[in-house]
PDB file of C-alpha atoms and ligand atoms in Angstrom:
ATOM      1  CA  MET A1425       0.000   0.000   0.000  1.00 40.00           C
ATOM      2  CA  LYS A1426       2.845   2.349   0.852  1.00 44.00           C
ATOM      3  CA  SER A1427       4.422   1.767  -2.557  1.00 46.00           C
ATOM      4  CA  LEU A1428       1.102   2.602  -4.276  1.00 41.00           C
ATOM      5  CA  TYR A1429       1.042   6.011  -2.514  1.00 46.00           C
ATOM      6  CA  PHE A1430       4.637   6.544  -3.562  1.00 41.00           C
ATOM      7  CA  ILE A1431       3.798   5.806  -7.210  1.00 41.00           C
ATOM      8  CA  LEU A1432       0.801   8.150  -7.094  1.00 38.00           C
ATOM      9  CA  ALA A1433       2.872  10.934  -5.533  1.00 40.00           C
ATOM     10  CA  ALA A1434       5.634  10.468  -8.107  1.00 41.00           C
ATOM     11  CA  ALA A1435       3.112  10.557 -10.964  1.00 41.00           C
ATOM     12  CA  LEU A1436       1.653  13.829  -9.634  1.00 38.00           C
ATOM     13  CA  LEU A1437       5.109  15.368  -9.357  1.00 38.00           C
ATOM     14  CA  ILE A1438       6.104  14.346 -12.890  1.00 40.00           C
ATOM     15  CA  SER A1439       2.862  15.602 -14.481  1.00 41.00           C
ATOM     16  CA  GLY A1440       3.187  18.866 -12.541  1.00 39.00           C
ATOM     17  CA  ALA A1441       6.754  19.350 -13.770  1.00 38.00           C
ATOM     18  CA  GLY A1442       5.664  18.525 -17.325  1.00 37.00           C
ATOM     19  CA  TYR A1443       2.923  21.131 -17.151  1.00 36.00           C
ATOM     20  CA  TYR A1444       5.398  23.717 -15.883  1.00 33.00           C
ATOM     21  CA  VAL A1445       7.866  23.009 -18.730  1.00 32.00           C
ATOM     22  CA  TYR A1446       5.047  23.164 -21.299  1.00 33.00           C
ATOM     23  CA  GLN A1447       3.944  26.576 -19.989  1.00 31.00           C
ATOM     24  CA  GLY A1448       7.537  27.807 -20.122  1.00 29.00           C
ATOM     25  CA  GLN A1449       7.931  26.841 -23.763  1.00 32.00           C
ATOM     26  CA  GLN A1450       4.656  28.478 -24.662  1.00 31.00           C
ATOM     27  CA  ASP A1451       5.844  31.700 -23.046  1.00 34.00           C
ATOM     28  CA  LYS A1452       9.111  31.665 -24.937  1.00 35.00           C
ATOM     29  CA  THR A1453       7.415  31.283 -28.331  1.00 39.00           C
ATOM     30  CA  SER A1454       4.449  33.594 -27.768  1.00 41.00           C
ATOM     31  CA  PRO A1455       4.484  36.474 -30.250  1.00 43.00           C
ATOM     32  CA  PRO A1456       5.102  40.071 -29.236  1.00 44.00           C
ATOM     33  CA  ALA A1457       1.970  42.089 -28.634  1.00 43.00           C
ATOM     34  CA  SER A1458       0.673  43.534 -31.909  1.00 49.00           C
ATOM     35  CA  ALA A1459      -2.477  45.339 -33.035  1.00 51.00           C
ATOM     36  CA  PRO A1460      -5.662  44.438 -31.129  1.00 56.00           C
ATOM     37  CA  THR A1461      -7.200  41.346 -32.678  1.00 61.00           C
ATOM     38  CA  SER A1462     -10.903  41.102 -33.307  1.00 62.00           C
ATOM     39  CA  THR A1463     -12.276  38.466 -30.944  1.00 69.00           C
ATOM     40  CA  GLU A1464     -15.268  37.595 -33.129  1.00 85.00           C
ATOM     41  CA  THR A1465     -14.948  35.204 -36.052  1.00 91.00           C
ATOM     42  CA  PRO A1466     -16.836  36.245 -39.174  1.00 96.00           C
ATOM     43  CA  ALA A1467     -19.408  33.877 -40.670  1.00 93.00           C
ATOM     44  CA  THR A1468     -17.671  32.321 -43.677  1.00 93.00           C
ATOM     45  CA  THR A1469     -20.473  30.030 -44.851  1.00 95.00           C
ATOM     46  CA  LYS A1470     -24.217  30.549 -45.266  1.00 97.00           C
ATOM     47  CA  ASN A1471     -26.772  28.547 -47.207  1.00 98.00           C
ATOM     48  CA  THR A1472     -27.715  30.539 -50.332  1.00 98.00           C
ATOM     49  CA  GLY A1473     -30.688  28.270 -51.091  1.00 98.00           C
ATOM     50  CA  ILE A1474     -29.198  27.688 -54.546  1.00 98.00           C
ATOM     51  CA  GLN A1475     -28.252  24.168 -55.558  1.00 98.00           C
ATOM     52  CA  GLN A1476     -24.732  23.622 -56.848  1.00 98.00           C
ATOM     53  CA  ILE A1477     -24.357  22.033 -60.281  1.00 98.00           C
ATOM     54  CA  LYS A1478     -20.863  20.702 -60.950  1.00 98.00           C
ATOM     55  CA  SER A1479     -19.865  20.384 -64.579  1.00 97.00           C
ATOM     56  CA  LEU A1480     -17.952  17.380 -65.811  1.00 94.00           C
ATOM     57  CA  HIS A1481     -14.298  17.527 -64.565  1.00 96.00           C
ATOM     58  CA  PHE A1482     -15.054  20.235 -61.946  1.00 98.00           C
ATOM     59  CA  GLU A1483     -12.665  19.946 -58.987  1.00 98.00           C
ATOM     60  CA  THR A1484     -12.802  23.001 -56.709  1.00 98.00           C
ATOM     61  CA  ALA A1485     -13.638  26.696 -56.828  1.00 98.00           C
ATOM     62  CA  SER A1486     -13.077  29.901 -54.933  1.00 98.00           C
ATOM     63  CA  PRO A1487     -15.396  31.395 -53.835  1.00 98.00           C
ATOM     64  CA  ASP A1488     -16.693  27.930 -53.009  1.00 98.00           C
ATOM     65  CA  HIS A1489     -20.394  27.082 -52.856  1.00 98.00           C
ATOM     66  CA  ASN A1490     -22.165  28.857 -49.935  1.00 98.00           C
ATOM     67  CA  GLU A1491     -19.085  30.814 -48.815  1.00 98.00           C
ATOM     68  CA  VAL A1492     -19.515  34.321 -47.368  1.00 98.00           C
ATOM     69  CA  TYR A1493     -17.271  37.270 -48.208  1.00 98.00           C
ATOM     70  CA  ALA A1494     -17.339  40.618 -46.426  1.00 98.00           C
ATOM     71  CA  VAL A1495     -16.429  42.466 -49.652  1.00 98.00           C
ATOM     72  CA  ALA A1496     -16.178  41.351 -53.283  1.00 98.00           C
ATOM     73  CA  PRO A1497     -13.568  38.633 -53.817  1.00 98.00           C
ATOM     74  CA  TYR A1498     -10.674  39.800 -55.982  1.00 98.00           C
ATOM     75  CA  ASN A1499     -11.512  37.137 -58.571  1.00 98.00           C
ATOM     76  CA  VAL A1500     -13.333  33.887 -59.156  1.00 98.00           C
ATOM     77  CA  VAL A1501     -11.356  30.742 -59.976  1.00 98.00           C
ATOM     78  CA  ILE A1502     -12.637  27.301 -60.937  1.00 98.00           C
ATOM     79  CA  ASP A1503     -10.230  24.351 -61.048  1.00 98.00           C
ATOM     80  CA  PHE A1504     -10.778  21.343 -63.321  1.00 98.00           C
ATOM     81  CA  ASN A1505      -9.000  18.032 -63.705  1.00 97.00           C
ATOM     82  CA  PHE A1506      -9.053  18.322 -67.497  1.00 95.00           C
ATOM     83  CA  ASP A1507      -7.517  20.726 -70.038  1.00 97.00           C
ATOM     84  CA  LEU A1508      -9.669  23.773 -70.815  1.00 97.00           C
ATOM     85  CA  ALA A1509     -10.133  25.271 -74.264  1.00 96.00           C
ATOM     86  CA  ASP A1510     -11.426  28.493 -75.870  1.00 93.00           C
ATOM     87  CA  ASN A1511     -15.066  29.569 -75.438  1.00 95.00           C
ATOM     88  CA  SER A1512     -14.978  28.674 -71.734  1.00 98.00           C
ATOM     89  CA  LYS A1513     -16.493  31.456 -69.646  1.00 98.00           C
ATOM     90  CA  ILE A1514     -17.605  32.626 -66.187  1.00 98.00           C
ATOM     91  CA  THR A1515     -20.358  35.069 -65.216  1.00 98.00           C
ATOM     92  CA  ILE A1516     -20.876  36.313 -61.628  1.00 98.00           C
ATOM     93  CA  GLU A1517     -24.559  37.216 -61.560  1.00 98.00           C
ATOM     94  CA  LYS A1518     -26.876  39.026 -59.176  1.00 98.00           C
ATOM     95  CA  ASP A1519     -30.330  40.291 -60.241  1.00 98.00           C
ATOM     96  CA  GLY A1520     -29.475  39.681 -63.885  1.00 97.00           C
ATOM     97  CA  VAL A1521     -26.289  41.824 -63.752  1.00 98.00           C
ATOM     98  CA  ASP A1522     -22.862  40.307 -64.440  1.00 98.00           C
ATOM     99  CA  TYR A1523     -20.342  41.579 -61.875  1.00 98.00           C
ATOM    100  CA  GLY A1524     -17.457  39.889 -63.653  1.00 98.00           C
ATOM    101  CA  GLU A1525     -14.732  42.283 -64.834  1.00 98.00           C
ATOM    102  CA  GLY A1526     -13.061  41.860 -68.219  1.00 98.00           C
ATOM    103  CA  ALA A1527     -12.702  38.573 -70.045  1.00 98.00           C
ATOM    104  CA  THR A1528     -12.616  35.047 -68.636  1.00 98.00           C
ATOM    105  CA  THR A1529      -9.072  33.682 -68.875  1.00 98.00           C
ATOM    106  CA  ILE A1530      -7.524  30.218 -68.782  1.00 98.00           C
ATOM    107  CA  ASP A1531      -4.368  29.834 -66.679  1.00 97.00           C
ATOM    108  CA  PRO A1532      -1.136  28.661 -68.376  1.00 94.00           C
ATOM    109  CA  LYS A1533      -1.543  25.095 -67.060  1.00 94.00           C
ATOM    110  CA  GLU A1534      -5.016  25.071 -68.701  1.00 96.00           C
ATOM    111  CA  ARG A1535      -6.755  23.681 -65.610  1.00 97.00           C
ATOM    112  CA  THR A1536      -8.066  26.924 -64.060  1.00 98.00           C
ATOM    113  CA  LEU A1537     -10.815  29.232 -65.333  1.00 98.00           C
ATOM    114  CA  ARG A1538     -10.496  32.754 -63.939  1.00 98.00           C
ATOM    115  CA  ARG A1539     -12.387  36.058 -63.953  1.00 98.00           C
ATOM    116  CA  LEU A1540     -11.851  39.269 -61.990  1.00 98.00           C
ATOM    117  CA  MET A1541     -14.826  40.655 -60.032  1.00 98.00           C
ATOM    118  CA  LYS A1542     -16.111  44.228 -60.015  1.00 98.00           C
ATOM    119  CA  GLN A1543     -15.177  45.770 -56.686  1.00 98.00           C
ATOM    120  CA  ASN A1544     -18.375  47.859 -56.442  1.00 96.00           C
ATOM    121  CA  ALA A1545     -20.493  44.689 -56.126  1.00 98.00           C
ATOM    122  CA  PRO A1546     -23.201  45.261 -53.459  1.00 98.00           C
ATOM    123  CA  ASP A1547     -24.283  42.890 -50.664  1.00 98.00           C
ATOM    124  CA  GLY A1548     -26.305  39.911 -51.777  1.00 98.00           C
ATOM    125  CA  ILE A1549     -26.210  36.424 -53.253  1.00 98.00           C
ATOM    126  CA  TYR A1550     -24.109  35.909 -56.394  1.00 99.00           C
ATOM    127  CA  THR A1551     -24.418  32.967 -58.750  1.00 98.00           C
ATOM    128  CA  ILE A1552     -21.222  31.886 -60.478  1.00 98.00           C
ATOM    129  CA  LYS A1553     -22.283  30.353 -63.793  1.00 98.00           C
ATOM    130  CA  TYR A1554     -19.655  28.780 -65.983  1.00 98.00           C
ATOM    131  CA  THR A1555     -19.209  26.973 -69.253  1.00 98.00           C
ATOM    132  CA  ALA A1556     -16.139  24.748 -69.415  1.00 98.00           C
ATOM    133  CA  CYS A1557     -15.031  23.677 -72.886  1.00 97.00           C
ATOM    134  CA  TRP A1558     -12.587  20.881 -73.723  1.00 96.00           C
ATOM    135  CA  PRO A1559     -10.153  20.488 -76.607  1.00 95.00           C
ATOM    136  CA  ASP A1560     -12.723  18.205 -78.321  1.00 95.00           C
ATOM    137  CA  ARG A1561     -14.965  21.352 -78.507  1.00 93.00           C
ATOM    138  CA  SER A1562     -17.629  19.953 -76.201  1.00 96.00           C
ATOM    139  CA  CYS A1563     -18.798  22.400 -73.496  1.00 97.00           C
ATOM    140  CA  HIS A1564     -20.313  21.711 -70.060  1.00 97.00           C
ATOM    141  CA  ASP A1565     -22.214  24.058 -67.728  1.00 98.00           C
ATOM    142  CA  GLY A1566     -22.127  24.346 -63.961  1.00 98.00           C
ATOM    143  CA  LEU A1567     -23.041  26.822 -61.236  1.00 98.00           C
ATOM    144  CA  HIS A1568     -22.691  27.609 -57.549  1.00 98.00           C
ATOM    145  CA  ALA A1569     -23.399  30.608 -55.336  1.00 98.00           C
ATOM    146  CA  PHE A1570     -21.813  32.735 -52.631  1.00 98.00           C
ATOM    147  CA  THR A1571     -22.790  35.734 -50.489  1.00 98.00           C
ATOM    148  CA  ILE A1572     -21.294  39.192 -49.977  1.00 98.00           C
ATOM    149  CA  ASP A1573     -22.265  40.413 -46.492  1.00 98.00           C
ATOM    150  CA  SER A1574     -20.541  43.640 -45.460  1.00 98.00           C
ATOM    151  CA  SER A1575     -21.820  43.306 -41.869  1.00 97.00           C
ATOM    152  CA  GLN A1576     -19.039  40.709 -41.389  1.00 97.00           C
ATOM    153  CA  LEU A1577     -16.424  43.430 -41.952  1.00 97.00           C
ATOM    154  CA  SER A1578     -16.590  44.549 -38.296  1.00 96.00           C
ATOM    155  CA  LYS A1579     -15.277  41.115 -37.266  1.00 97.00           C
ATOM    156  CA  TYR A1580     -12.037  41.541 -39.253  1.00 98.00           C
ATOM    157  CA  THR A1581      -8.947  43.062 -37.624  1.00 98.00           C
ATOM    158  CA  ASP A1582      -8.289  46.512 -39.091  1.00 98.00           C
ATOM    159  CA  LEU A1583      -4.596  46.844 -40.036  1.00 98.00           C
ATOM    160  CA  THR A1584      -5.060  49.535 -42.665  1.00 98.00           C
ATOM    161  CA  GLY A1585      -2.617  52.398 -43.068  1.00 98.00           C
ATOM    162  CA  LYS A1586       0.519  50.315 -42.460  1.00 97.00           C
ATOM    163  CA  GLY A1587       3.199  49.487 -45.030  1.00 95.00           C
ATOM    164  CA  GLU A1588       3.834  46.085 -43.522  1.00 98.00           C
ATOM    165  CA  VAL A1589       1.843  43.813 -41.164  1.00 98.00           C
ATOM    166  CA  THR A1590       2.513  40.410 -39.578  1.00 98.00           C
ATOM    167  CA  VAL A1591       0.262  37.385 -39.103  1.00 98.00           C
ATOM    168  CA  ASP A1592       1.528  34.776 -36.614  1.00 98.00           C
ATOM    169  CA  LEU A1593       1.174  31.049 -37.200  1.00 98.00           C
ATOM    170  CA  ASN A1594       0.831  29.696 -33.686  1.00 97.00           C
ATOM    171  CA  ASN A1595      -1.304  27.166 -31.766  1.00 96.00           C
ATOM    172  CA  LEU A1596      -2.500  25.859 -35.157  1.00 96.00           C
ATOM    173  CA  VAL A1597      -4.230  29.107 -36.154  1.00 97.00           C
ATOM    174  CA  PHE A1598      -3.421  32.229 -38.142  1.00 98.00           C
ATOM    175  CA  SER A1599      -3.429  35.213 -35.777  1.00 97.00           C
ATOM    176  CA  PRO A1600      -5.115  37.464 -36.636  1.00 97.00           C
ATOM    177  CA  ALA A1601      -6.826  35.281 -39.253  1.00 97.00           C
ATOM    178  CA  TYR A1602      -9.207  37.878 -40.727  1.00 98.00           C
ATOM    179  CA  ILE A1603      -7.516  41.175 -41.552  1.00 98.00           C
ATOM    180  CA  VAL A1604      -8.066  44.355 -43.538  1.00 98.00           C
ATOM    181  CA  VAL A1605      -5.020  46.087 -45.033  1.00 98.00           C
ATOM    182  CA  SER A1606      -4.407  48.994 -47.386  1.00 98.00           C
ATOM    183  CA  LYS A1607      -3.433  48.459 -51.029  1.00 98.00           C
ATOM    184  CA  ASN A1608       0.315  47.781 -51.493  1.00 98.00           C
ATOM    185  CA  THR A1609       0.734  46.438 -47.950  1.00 98.00           C
ATOM    186  CA  LYS A1610       3.305  43.686 -47.469  1.00 98.00           C
ATOM    187  CA  VAL A1611       1.870  40.916 -45.282  1.00 98.00           C
ATOM    188  CA  ASN A1612       4.368  38.698 -43.414  1.00 98.00           C
ATOM    189  CA  TRP A1613       3.434  35.267 -42.087  1.00 98.00           C
ATOM    190  CA  ILE A1614       5.806  33.961 -39.384  1.00 98.00           C
ATOM    191  CA  ASN A1615       5.680  30.426 -37.972  1.00 98.00           C
ATOM    192  CA  ARG A1616       6.060  30.732 -34.169  1.00 98.00           C
ATOM    193  CA  GLU A1617       5.893  27.002 -33.339  1.00 98.00           C
ATOM    194  CA  SER A1618       7.390  23.600 -34.166  1.00 98.00           C
ATOM    195  CA  ALA A1619       4.528  22.412 -36.391  1.00 97.00           C
ATOM    196  CA  THR A1620       5.141  22.844 -40.133  1.00 98.00           C
ATOM    197  CA  HIS A1621       2.712  25.279 -41.737  1.00 98.00           C
ATOM    198  CA  TYR A1622       1.907  26.675 -45.183  1.00 98.00           C
ATOM    199  CA  VAL A1623       0.306  29.804 -46.585  1.00 98.00           C
ATOM    200  CA  ASN A1624      -1.739  28.640 -49.580  1.00 98.00           C
ATOM    201  CA  ALA A1625      -4.268  30.555 -51.654  1.00 98.00           C
ATOM    202  CA  ASP A1626      -7.731  28.918 -51.778  1.00 98.00           C
ATOM    203  CA  PRO A1627      -9.127  26.666 -53.061  1.00 98.00           C
ATOM    204  CA  HIS A1628      -7.486  23.454 -51.864  1.00 96.00           C
ATOM    205  CA  ALA A1629      -5.735  21.756 -53.617  1.00 93.00           C
ATOM    206  CA  GLY A1630      -5.491  23.949 -56.726  1.00 95.00           C
ATOM    207  CA  HIS A1631      -4.222  26.991 -54.740  1.00 97.00           C
ATOM    208  CA  SER A1632      -5.114  29.076 -57.759  1.00 98.00           C
ATOM    209  CA  PHE A1633      -6.825  32.196 -56.312  1.00 98.00           C
ATOM    210  CA  VAL A1634      -3.497  34.012 -56.766  1.00 98.00           C
ATOM    211  CA  LEU A1635      -0.832  31.723 -58.262  1.00 97.00           C
ATOM    212  CA  ALA A1636       2.111  33.648 -56.774  1.00 97.00           C
ATOM    213  CA  TRP A1637       0.569  33.625 -53.274  1.00 98.00           C
ATOM    214  CA  ASN A1638       1.761  30.196 -52.104  1.00 98.00           C
ATOM    215  CA  SER A1639       4.553  29.490 -49.611  1.00 98.00           C
ATOM    216  CA  ASP A1640       6.886  26.521 -49.300  1.00 97.00           C
ATOM    217  CA  ALA A1641       6.828  24.574 -46.020  1.00 98.00           C
ATOM    218  CA  LEU A1642       7.338  27.012 -43.120  1.00 98.00           C
ATOM    219  CA  GLU A1643       9.288  25.636 -40.159  1.00 98.00           C
ATOM    220  CA  ARG A1644       9.650  27.454 -36.816  1.00 98.00           C
ATOM    221  CA  ASN A1645      10.719  31.110 -37.310  1.00 98.00           C
ATOM    222  CA  ASP A1646      10.382  30.887 -41.106  1.00 98.00           C
ATOM    223  CA  LYS A1647       8.774  33.919 -42.722  1.00 98.00           C
ATOM    224  CA  TYR A1648       6.742  34.187 -45.924  1.00 98.00           C
ATOM    225  CA  SER A1649       5.754  37.572 -47.376  1.00 98.00           C
ATOM    226  CA  PHE A1650       3.340  38.688 -50.062  1.00 98.00           C
ATOM    227  CA  MET A1651       2.606  42.190 -51.367  1.00 98.00           C
ATOM    228  CA  PHE A1652      -1.085  42.864 -52.060  1.00 98.00           C
ATOM    229  CA  ALA A1653      -1.215  45.215 -55.031  1.00 98.00           C
ATOM    230  CA  ASN A1654      -4.900  44.676 -55.878  1.00 98.00           C
ATOM    231  CA  VAL A1655      -8.087  45.387 -53.938  1.00 98.00           C
ATOM    232  CA  GLY A1656     -10.674  42.769 -52.970  1.00 98.00           C
ATOM    233  CA  GLU A1657     -10.957  39.862 -50.564  1.00 98.00           C
ATOM    234  CA  PHE A1658      -8.365  37.061 -50.679  1.00 98.00           C
ATOM    235  CA  PRO A1659      -8.997  33.641 -49.026  1.00 98.00           C
ATOM    236  CA  TYR A1660      -6.217  31.302 -47.887  1.00 98.00           C
ATOM    237  CA  HIS A1661      -5.439  28.280 -45.723  1.00 98.00           C
ATOM    238  CA  CYS A1662      -2.643  26.051 -44.434  1.00 98.00           C
ATOM    239  CA  SER A1663      -2.563  22.833 -46.456  1.00 97.00           C
ATOM    240  CA  ALA A1664      -1.168  20.865 -43.492  1.00 97.00           C
ATOM    241  CA  HIS A1665      -4.164  21.804 -41.312  1.00 96.00           C
ATOM    242  CA  TYR A1666      -7.065  21.795 -43.713  1.00 89.00           C
ATOM    243  CA  PRO A1667     -10.019  21.894 -43.714  1.00 83.00           C
ATOM    244  CA  GLU A1668     -10.668  21.961 -39.927  1.00 78.00           C
ATOM    245  CA  GLY A1669      -7.999  24.345 -38.763  1.00 82.00           C
ATOM    246  CA  MET A1670      -6.007  27.105 -40.279  1.00 96.00           C
ATOM    247  CA  ARG A1671      -7.998  29.376 -42.621  1.00 97.00           C
ATOM    248  CA  GLY A1672      -7.812  33.113 -43.127  1.00 98.00           C
ATOM    249  CA  ARG A1673      -8.778  36.082 -45.272  1.00 98.00           C
ATOM    250  CA  VAL A1674      -7.062  39.284 -46.328  1.00 98.00           C
ATOM    251  CA  ILE A1675      -9.230  42.206 -47.427  1.00 98.00           C
ATOM    252  CA  VAL A1676      -7.288  44.808 -49.404  1.00 98.00           C
ATOM    253  CA  LYS A1677      -8.772  48.321 -49.539  1.00 97.00           C
TER     254      LYS A1677
HETATM  255 CU1  LIG B1711      -0.693  24.645 -40.477  1.00 83.75          CU
END
């Protein structure tokens, strides 16, 4: 019986010491205090009541079906697992008006259909309608919908008016994850912990929203930077902790 008490006491001591060491490490890696972070998380999905129709060879899209944006997304991308050909097109419709800007383009690898979005697009539900054409000249239609809801904007952390801002990758989240910056701001992402992280443009796994906005693996203390030269909302995630964990947005004003 005595030995049982001894084992229990030893176990308590060891777990207590372990807790103390863990706290110490957390303190050492915690980021320096930065701008106040919004404590609310914006709603990033909402049922539009519109049924998604996926065309043949559709893989992923951004905005994705039923996603919510606080302002107009910078562009719309749709990724396919088949080569695209001429005559493919995207419209971004609300109340019969196309809020797409300029022509639909096909990325160099021929798997992504892309169109810029007008940045004066008002709140509401938008239907992304697309026609995807293959080299054999057959074309296939699909659609999905997303929402612009500017009331979510108050839940983003305002970092406007700075030339450079930093987002920490720590405790398996981006912090702050939802930010607003001014045009031509350089955003730095710094990994503050031992887990390997990534900064990848949505959608997963095409990462096509902005092709140049994709980091290599970020180990502890590694930094990745991207300059936002265009206005709109930009969605991203960490491919190592997707889809549950690490997601974020950058709104550029
Ligand atoms: Cu991660």
